[in-house]
mmCIF file of N, CA and C in Angstrom:
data_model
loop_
_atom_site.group_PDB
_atom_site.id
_atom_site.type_symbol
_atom_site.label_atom_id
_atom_site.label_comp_id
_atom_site.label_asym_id
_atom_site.label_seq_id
_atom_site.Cartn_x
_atom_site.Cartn_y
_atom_site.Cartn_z
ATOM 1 N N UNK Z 27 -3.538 -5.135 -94.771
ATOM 2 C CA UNK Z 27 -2.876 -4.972 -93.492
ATOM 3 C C UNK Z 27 -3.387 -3.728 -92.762
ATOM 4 N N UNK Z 28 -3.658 -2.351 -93.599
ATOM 5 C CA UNK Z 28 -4.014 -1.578 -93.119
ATOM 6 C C UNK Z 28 -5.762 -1.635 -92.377
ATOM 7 N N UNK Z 29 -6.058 -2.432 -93.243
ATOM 8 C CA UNK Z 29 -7.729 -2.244 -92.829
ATOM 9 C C UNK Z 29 -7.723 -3.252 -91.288
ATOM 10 N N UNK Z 30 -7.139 -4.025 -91.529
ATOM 11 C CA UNK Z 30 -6.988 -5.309 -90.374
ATOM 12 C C UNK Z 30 -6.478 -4.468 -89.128
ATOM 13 N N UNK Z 31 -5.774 -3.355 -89.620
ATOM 14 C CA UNK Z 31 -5.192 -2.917 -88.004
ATOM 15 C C UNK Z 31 -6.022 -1.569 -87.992
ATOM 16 N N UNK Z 32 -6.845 -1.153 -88.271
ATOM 17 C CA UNK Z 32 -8.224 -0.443 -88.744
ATOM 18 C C UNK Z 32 -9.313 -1.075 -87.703
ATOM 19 N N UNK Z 33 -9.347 -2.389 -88.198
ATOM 20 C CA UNK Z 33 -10.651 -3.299 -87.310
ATOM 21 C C UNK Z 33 -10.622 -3.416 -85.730
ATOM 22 N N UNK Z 34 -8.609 -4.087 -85.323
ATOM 23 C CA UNK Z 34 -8.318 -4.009 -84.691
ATOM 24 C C UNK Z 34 -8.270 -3.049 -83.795
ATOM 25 N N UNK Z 35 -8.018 -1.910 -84.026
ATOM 26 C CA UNK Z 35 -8.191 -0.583 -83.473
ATOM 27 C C UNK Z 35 -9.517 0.254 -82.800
ATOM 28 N N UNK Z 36 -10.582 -0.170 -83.786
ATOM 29 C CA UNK Z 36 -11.974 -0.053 -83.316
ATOM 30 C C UNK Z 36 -12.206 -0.903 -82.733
ATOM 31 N N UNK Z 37 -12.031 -2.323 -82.472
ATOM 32 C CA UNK Z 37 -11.951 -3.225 -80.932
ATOM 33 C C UNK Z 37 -11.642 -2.683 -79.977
ATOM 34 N N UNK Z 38 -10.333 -2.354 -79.751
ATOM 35 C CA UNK Z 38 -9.334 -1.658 -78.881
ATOM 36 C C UNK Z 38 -10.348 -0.402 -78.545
ATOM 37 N N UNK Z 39 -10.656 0.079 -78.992
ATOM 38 C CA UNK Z 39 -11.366 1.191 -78.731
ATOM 39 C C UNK Z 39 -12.574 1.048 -77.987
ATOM 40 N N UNK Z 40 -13.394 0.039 -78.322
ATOM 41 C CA UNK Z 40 -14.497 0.128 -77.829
ATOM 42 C C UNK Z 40 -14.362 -0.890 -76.974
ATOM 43 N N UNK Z 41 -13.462 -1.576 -76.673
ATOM 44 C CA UNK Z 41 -13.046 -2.706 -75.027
ATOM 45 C C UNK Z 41 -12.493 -1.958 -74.045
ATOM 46 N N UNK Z 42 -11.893 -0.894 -74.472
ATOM 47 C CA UNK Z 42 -10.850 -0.310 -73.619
ATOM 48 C C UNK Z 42 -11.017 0.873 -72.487
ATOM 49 N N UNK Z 43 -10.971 0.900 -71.212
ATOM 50 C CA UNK Z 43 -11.062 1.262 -70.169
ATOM 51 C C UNK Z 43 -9.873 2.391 -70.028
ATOM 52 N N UNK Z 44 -8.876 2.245 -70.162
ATOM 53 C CA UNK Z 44 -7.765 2.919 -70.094
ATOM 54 C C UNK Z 44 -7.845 4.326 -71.110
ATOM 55 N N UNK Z 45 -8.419 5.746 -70.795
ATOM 56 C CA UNK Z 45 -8.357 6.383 -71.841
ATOM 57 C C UNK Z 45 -7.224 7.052 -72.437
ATOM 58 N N UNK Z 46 -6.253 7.334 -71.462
ATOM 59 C CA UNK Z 46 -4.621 8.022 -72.301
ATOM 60 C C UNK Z 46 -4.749 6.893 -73.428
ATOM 61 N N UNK Z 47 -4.457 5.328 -73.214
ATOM 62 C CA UNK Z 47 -4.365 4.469 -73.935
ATOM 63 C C UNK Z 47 -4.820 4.609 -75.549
ATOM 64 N N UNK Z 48 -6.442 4.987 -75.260
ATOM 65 C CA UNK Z 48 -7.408 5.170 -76.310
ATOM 66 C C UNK Z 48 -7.185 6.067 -77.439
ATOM 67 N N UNK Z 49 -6.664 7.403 -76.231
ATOM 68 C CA UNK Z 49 -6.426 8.540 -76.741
ATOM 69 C C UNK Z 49 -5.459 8.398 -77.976
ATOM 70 N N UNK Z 50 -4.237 7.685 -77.227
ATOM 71 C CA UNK Z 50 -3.033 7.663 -78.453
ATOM 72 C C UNK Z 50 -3.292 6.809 -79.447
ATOM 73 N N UNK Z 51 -4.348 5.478 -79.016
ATOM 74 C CA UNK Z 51 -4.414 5.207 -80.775
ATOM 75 C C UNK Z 51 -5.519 5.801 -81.703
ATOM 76 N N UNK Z 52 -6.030 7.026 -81.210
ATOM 77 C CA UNK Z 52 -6.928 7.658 -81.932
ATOM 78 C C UNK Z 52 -6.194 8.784 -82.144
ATOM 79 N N UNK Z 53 -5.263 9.020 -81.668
ATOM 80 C CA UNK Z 53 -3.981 10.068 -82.503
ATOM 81 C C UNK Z 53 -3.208 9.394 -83.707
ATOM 82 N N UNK Z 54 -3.153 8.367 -83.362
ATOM 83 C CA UNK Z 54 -2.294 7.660 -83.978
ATOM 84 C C UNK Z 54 -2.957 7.069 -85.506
ATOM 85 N N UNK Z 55 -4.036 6.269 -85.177
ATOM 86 C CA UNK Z 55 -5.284 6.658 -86.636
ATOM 87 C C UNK Z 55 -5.353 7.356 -87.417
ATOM 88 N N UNK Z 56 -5.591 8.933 -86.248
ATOM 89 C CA UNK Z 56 -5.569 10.376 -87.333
ATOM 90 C C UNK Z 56 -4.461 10.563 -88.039
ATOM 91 N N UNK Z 57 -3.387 10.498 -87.537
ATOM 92 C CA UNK Z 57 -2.290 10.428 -88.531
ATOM 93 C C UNK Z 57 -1.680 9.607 -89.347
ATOM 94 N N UNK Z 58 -2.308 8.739 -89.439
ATOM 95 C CA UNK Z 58 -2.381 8.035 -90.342
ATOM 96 C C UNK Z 58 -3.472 7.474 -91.820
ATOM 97 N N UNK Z 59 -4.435 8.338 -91.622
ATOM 98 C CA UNK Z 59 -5.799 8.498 -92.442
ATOM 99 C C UNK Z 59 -5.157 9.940 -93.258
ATOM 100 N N UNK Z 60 -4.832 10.868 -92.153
ATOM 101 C CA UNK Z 60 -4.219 12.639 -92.680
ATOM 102 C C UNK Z 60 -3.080 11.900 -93.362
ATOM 103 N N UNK Z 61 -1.850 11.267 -93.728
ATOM 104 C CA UNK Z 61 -0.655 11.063 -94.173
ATOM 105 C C UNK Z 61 -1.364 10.115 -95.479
ATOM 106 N N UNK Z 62 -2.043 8.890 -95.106
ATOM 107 C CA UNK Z 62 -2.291 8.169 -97.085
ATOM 108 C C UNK Z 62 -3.498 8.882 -97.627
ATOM 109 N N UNK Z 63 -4.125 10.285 -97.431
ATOM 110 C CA UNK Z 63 -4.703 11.296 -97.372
ATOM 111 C C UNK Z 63 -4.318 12.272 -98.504
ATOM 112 N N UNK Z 64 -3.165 12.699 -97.540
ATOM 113 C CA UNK Z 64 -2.030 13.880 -98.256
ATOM 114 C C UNK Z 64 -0.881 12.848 -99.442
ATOM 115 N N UNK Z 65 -0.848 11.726 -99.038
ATOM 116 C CA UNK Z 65 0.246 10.935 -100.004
ATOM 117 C C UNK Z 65 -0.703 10.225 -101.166
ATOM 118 N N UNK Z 66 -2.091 9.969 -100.996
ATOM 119 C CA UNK Z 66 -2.975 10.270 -102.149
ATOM 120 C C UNK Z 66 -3.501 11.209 -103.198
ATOM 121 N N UNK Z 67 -3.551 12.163 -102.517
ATOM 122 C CA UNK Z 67 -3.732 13.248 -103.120
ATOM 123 C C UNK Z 67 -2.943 14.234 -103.997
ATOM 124 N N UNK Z 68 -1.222 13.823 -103.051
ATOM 125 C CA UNK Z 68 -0.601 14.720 -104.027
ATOM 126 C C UNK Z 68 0.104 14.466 -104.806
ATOM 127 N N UNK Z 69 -0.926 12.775 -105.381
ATOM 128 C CA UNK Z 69 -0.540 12.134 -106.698
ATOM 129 C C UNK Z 69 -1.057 12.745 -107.696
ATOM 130 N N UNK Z 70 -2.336 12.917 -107.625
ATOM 131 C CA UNK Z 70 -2.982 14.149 -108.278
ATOM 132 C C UNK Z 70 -2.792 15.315 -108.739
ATOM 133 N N UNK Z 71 -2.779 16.055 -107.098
ATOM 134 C CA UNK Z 71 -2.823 17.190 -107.349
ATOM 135 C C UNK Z 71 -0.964 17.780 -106.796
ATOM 136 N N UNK Z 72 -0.309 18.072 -108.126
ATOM 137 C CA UNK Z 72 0.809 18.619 -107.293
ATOM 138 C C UNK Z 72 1.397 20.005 -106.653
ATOM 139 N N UNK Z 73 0.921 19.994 -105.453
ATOM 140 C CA UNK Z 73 1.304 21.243 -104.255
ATOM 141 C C UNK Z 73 1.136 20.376 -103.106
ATOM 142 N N UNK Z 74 2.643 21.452 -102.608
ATOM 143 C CA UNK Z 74 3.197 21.056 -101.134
ATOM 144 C C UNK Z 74 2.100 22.017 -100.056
ATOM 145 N N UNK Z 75 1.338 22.605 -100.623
ATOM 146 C CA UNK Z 75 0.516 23.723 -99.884
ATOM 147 C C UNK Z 75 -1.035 22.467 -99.313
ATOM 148 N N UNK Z 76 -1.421 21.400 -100.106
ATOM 149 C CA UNK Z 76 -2.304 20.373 -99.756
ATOM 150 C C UNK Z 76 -1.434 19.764 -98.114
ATOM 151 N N UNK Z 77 -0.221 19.220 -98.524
ATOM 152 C CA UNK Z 77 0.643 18.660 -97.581
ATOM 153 C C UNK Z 77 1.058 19.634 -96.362
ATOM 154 N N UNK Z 78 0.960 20.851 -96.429
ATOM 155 C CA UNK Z 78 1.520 21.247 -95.491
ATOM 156 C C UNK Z 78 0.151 21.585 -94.476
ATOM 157 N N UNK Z 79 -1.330 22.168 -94.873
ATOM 158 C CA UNK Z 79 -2.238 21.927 -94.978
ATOM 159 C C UNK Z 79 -2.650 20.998 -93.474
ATOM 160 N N UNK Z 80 -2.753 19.741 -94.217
ATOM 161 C CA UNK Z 80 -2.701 18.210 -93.475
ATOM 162 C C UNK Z 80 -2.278 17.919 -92.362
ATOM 163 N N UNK Z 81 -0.648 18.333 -92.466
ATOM 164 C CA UNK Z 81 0.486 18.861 -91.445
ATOM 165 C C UNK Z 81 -0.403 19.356 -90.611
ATOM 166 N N UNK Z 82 -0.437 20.521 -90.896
ATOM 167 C CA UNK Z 82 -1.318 21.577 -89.485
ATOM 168 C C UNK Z 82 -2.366 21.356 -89.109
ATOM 169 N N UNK Z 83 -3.566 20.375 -89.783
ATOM 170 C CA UNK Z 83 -4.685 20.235 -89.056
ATOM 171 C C UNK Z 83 -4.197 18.683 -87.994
ATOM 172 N N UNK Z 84 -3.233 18.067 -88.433
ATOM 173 C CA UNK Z 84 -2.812 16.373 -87.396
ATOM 174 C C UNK Z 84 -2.049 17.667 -86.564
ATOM 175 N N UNK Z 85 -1.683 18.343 -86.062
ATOM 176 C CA UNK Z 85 -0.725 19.090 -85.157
ATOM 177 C C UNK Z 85 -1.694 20.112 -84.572
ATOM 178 N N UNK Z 86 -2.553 20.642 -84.993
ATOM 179 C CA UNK Z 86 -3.825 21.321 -84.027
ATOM 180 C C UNK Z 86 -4.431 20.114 -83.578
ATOM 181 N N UNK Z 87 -4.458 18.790 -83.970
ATOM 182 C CA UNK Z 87 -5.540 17.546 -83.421
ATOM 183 C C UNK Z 87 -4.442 17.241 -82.106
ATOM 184 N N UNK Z 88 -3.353 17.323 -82.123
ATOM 185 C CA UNK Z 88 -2.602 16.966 -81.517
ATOM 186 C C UNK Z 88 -2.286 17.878 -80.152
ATOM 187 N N UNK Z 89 -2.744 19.153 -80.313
ATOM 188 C CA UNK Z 89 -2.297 20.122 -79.490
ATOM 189 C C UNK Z 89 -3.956 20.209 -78.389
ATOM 190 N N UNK Z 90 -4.883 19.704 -79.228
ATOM 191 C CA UNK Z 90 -6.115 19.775 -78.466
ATOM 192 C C UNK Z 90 -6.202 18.133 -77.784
ATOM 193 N N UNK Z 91 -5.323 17.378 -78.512
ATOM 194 C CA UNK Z 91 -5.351 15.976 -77.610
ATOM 195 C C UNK Z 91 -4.583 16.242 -76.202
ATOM 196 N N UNK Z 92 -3.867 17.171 -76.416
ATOM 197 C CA UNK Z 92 -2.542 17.049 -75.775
ATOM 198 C C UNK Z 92 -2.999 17.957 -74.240
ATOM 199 N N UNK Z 93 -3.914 19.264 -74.623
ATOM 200 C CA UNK Z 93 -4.360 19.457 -74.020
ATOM 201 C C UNK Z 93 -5.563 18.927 -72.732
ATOM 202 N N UNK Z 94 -6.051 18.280 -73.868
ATOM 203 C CA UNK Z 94 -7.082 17.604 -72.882
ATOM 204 C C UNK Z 94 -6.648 16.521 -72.338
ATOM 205 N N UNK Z 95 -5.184 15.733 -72.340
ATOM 206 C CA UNK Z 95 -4.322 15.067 -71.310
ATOM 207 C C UNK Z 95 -4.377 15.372 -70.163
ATOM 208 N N UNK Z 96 -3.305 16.683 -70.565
ATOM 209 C CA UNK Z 96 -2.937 17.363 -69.017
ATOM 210 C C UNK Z 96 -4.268 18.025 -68.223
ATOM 211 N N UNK Z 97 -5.495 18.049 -69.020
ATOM 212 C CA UNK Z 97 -6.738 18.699 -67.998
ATOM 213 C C UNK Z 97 -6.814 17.560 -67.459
ATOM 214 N N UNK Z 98 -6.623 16.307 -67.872
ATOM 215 C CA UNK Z 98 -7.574 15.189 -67.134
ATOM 216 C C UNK Z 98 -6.215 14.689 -66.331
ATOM 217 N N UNK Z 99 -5.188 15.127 -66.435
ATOM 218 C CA UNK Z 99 -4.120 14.535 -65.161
ATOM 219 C C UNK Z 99 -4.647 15.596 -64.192
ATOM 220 N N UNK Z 100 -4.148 16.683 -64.441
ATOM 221 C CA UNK Z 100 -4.241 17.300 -63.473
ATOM 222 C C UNK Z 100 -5.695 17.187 -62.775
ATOM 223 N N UNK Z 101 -6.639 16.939 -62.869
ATOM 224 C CA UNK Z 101 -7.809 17.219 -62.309
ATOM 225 C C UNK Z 101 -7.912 15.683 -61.489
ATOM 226 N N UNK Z 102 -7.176 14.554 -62.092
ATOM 227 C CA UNK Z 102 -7.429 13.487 -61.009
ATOM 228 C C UNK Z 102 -6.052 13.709 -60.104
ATOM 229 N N UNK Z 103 -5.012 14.527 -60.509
ATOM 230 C CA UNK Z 103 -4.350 14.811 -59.427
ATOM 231 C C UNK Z 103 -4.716 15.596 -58.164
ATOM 232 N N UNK Z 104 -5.252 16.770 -58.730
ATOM 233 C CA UNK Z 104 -6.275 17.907 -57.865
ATOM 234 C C UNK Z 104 -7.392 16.839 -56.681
ATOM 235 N N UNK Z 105 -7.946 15.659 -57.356
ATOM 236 C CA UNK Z 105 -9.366 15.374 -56.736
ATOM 237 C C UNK Z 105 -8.225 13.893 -55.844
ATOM 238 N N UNK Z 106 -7.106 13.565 -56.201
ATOM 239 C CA UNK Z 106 -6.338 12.416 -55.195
ATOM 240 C C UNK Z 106 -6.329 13.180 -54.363
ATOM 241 N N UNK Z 107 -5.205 14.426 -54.506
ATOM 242 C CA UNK Z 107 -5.106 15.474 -53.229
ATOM 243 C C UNK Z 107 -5.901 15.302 -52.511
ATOM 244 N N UNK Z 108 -7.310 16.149 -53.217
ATOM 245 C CA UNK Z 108 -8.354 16.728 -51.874
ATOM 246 C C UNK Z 108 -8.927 15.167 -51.318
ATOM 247 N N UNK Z 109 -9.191 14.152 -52.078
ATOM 248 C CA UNK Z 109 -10.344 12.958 -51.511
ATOM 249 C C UNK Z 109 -8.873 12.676 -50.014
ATOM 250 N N UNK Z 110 -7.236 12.388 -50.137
ATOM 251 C CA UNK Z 110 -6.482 12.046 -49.198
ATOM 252 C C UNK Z 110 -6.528 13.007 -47.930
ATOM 253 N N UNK Z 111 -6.763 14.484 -48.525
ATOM 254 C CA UNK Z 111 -6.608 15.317 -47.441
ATOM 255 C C UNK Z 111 -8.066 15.034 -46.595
ATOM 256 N N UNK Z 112 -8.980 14.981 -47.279
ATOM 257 C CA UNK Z 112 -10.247 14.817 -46.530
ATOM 258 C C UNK Z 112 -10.249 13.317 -45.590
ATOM 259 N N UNK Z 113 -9.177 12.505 -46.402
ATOM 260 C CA UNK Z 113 -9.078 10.833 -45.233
ATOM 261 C C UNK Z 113 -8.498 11.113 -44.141
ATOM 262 N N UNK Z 114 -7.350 12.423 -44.506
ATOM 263 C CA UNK Z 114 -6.716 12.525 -43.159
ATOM 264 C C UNK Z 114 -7.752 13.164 -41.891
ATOM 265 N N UNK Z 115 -8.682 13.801 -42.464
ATOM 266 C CA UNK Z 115 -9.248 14.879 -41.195
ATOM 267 C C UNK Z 115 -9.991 13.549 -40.130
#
């Protein structure tokens, strides 16, 4: 099931036009590769320091996704502005 929505996902990805769209299921991937990752591993190896680890690198992936959202709203908000103000002149 997992690999099937794996395949599915890299379809989605490489059909898809819409990038917020893209974006979130390539957040959504990462955290889910980082979680049977950390829930593999700390069959093995037991520390919460692997898991917490994991935690913080899906939450820095998340803070640089998150970032580069709001650059790309705001900048097609910035360029609607100016292209409307320039229709009005």
């Amino acid at each position: 099931m997992l690999v099937l929505f794996f395949i599915l996902s890299i379809i989605f990805l490489y059909y898809s036009s819409n990038l917020l769209l893209s974006l979130l299921v390539l957040e959504m991937m990462g955290f889910m590769i980082l979680f049977y990752m950390g829930l593999n591993l700390s069959s093995f190896i037991d520390s919460d320091f692997l898991i917490l680890s994991f935690f913080s690198v899906f939450v820095m992936e998340g803070v640089i996704a998150l970032s580069g959202l709001i650059m790309l709203v705001s900048f097609t908000g910035s360029d609607y502005v100016s292209s409307s103000s320039i229709l009005k002149l």
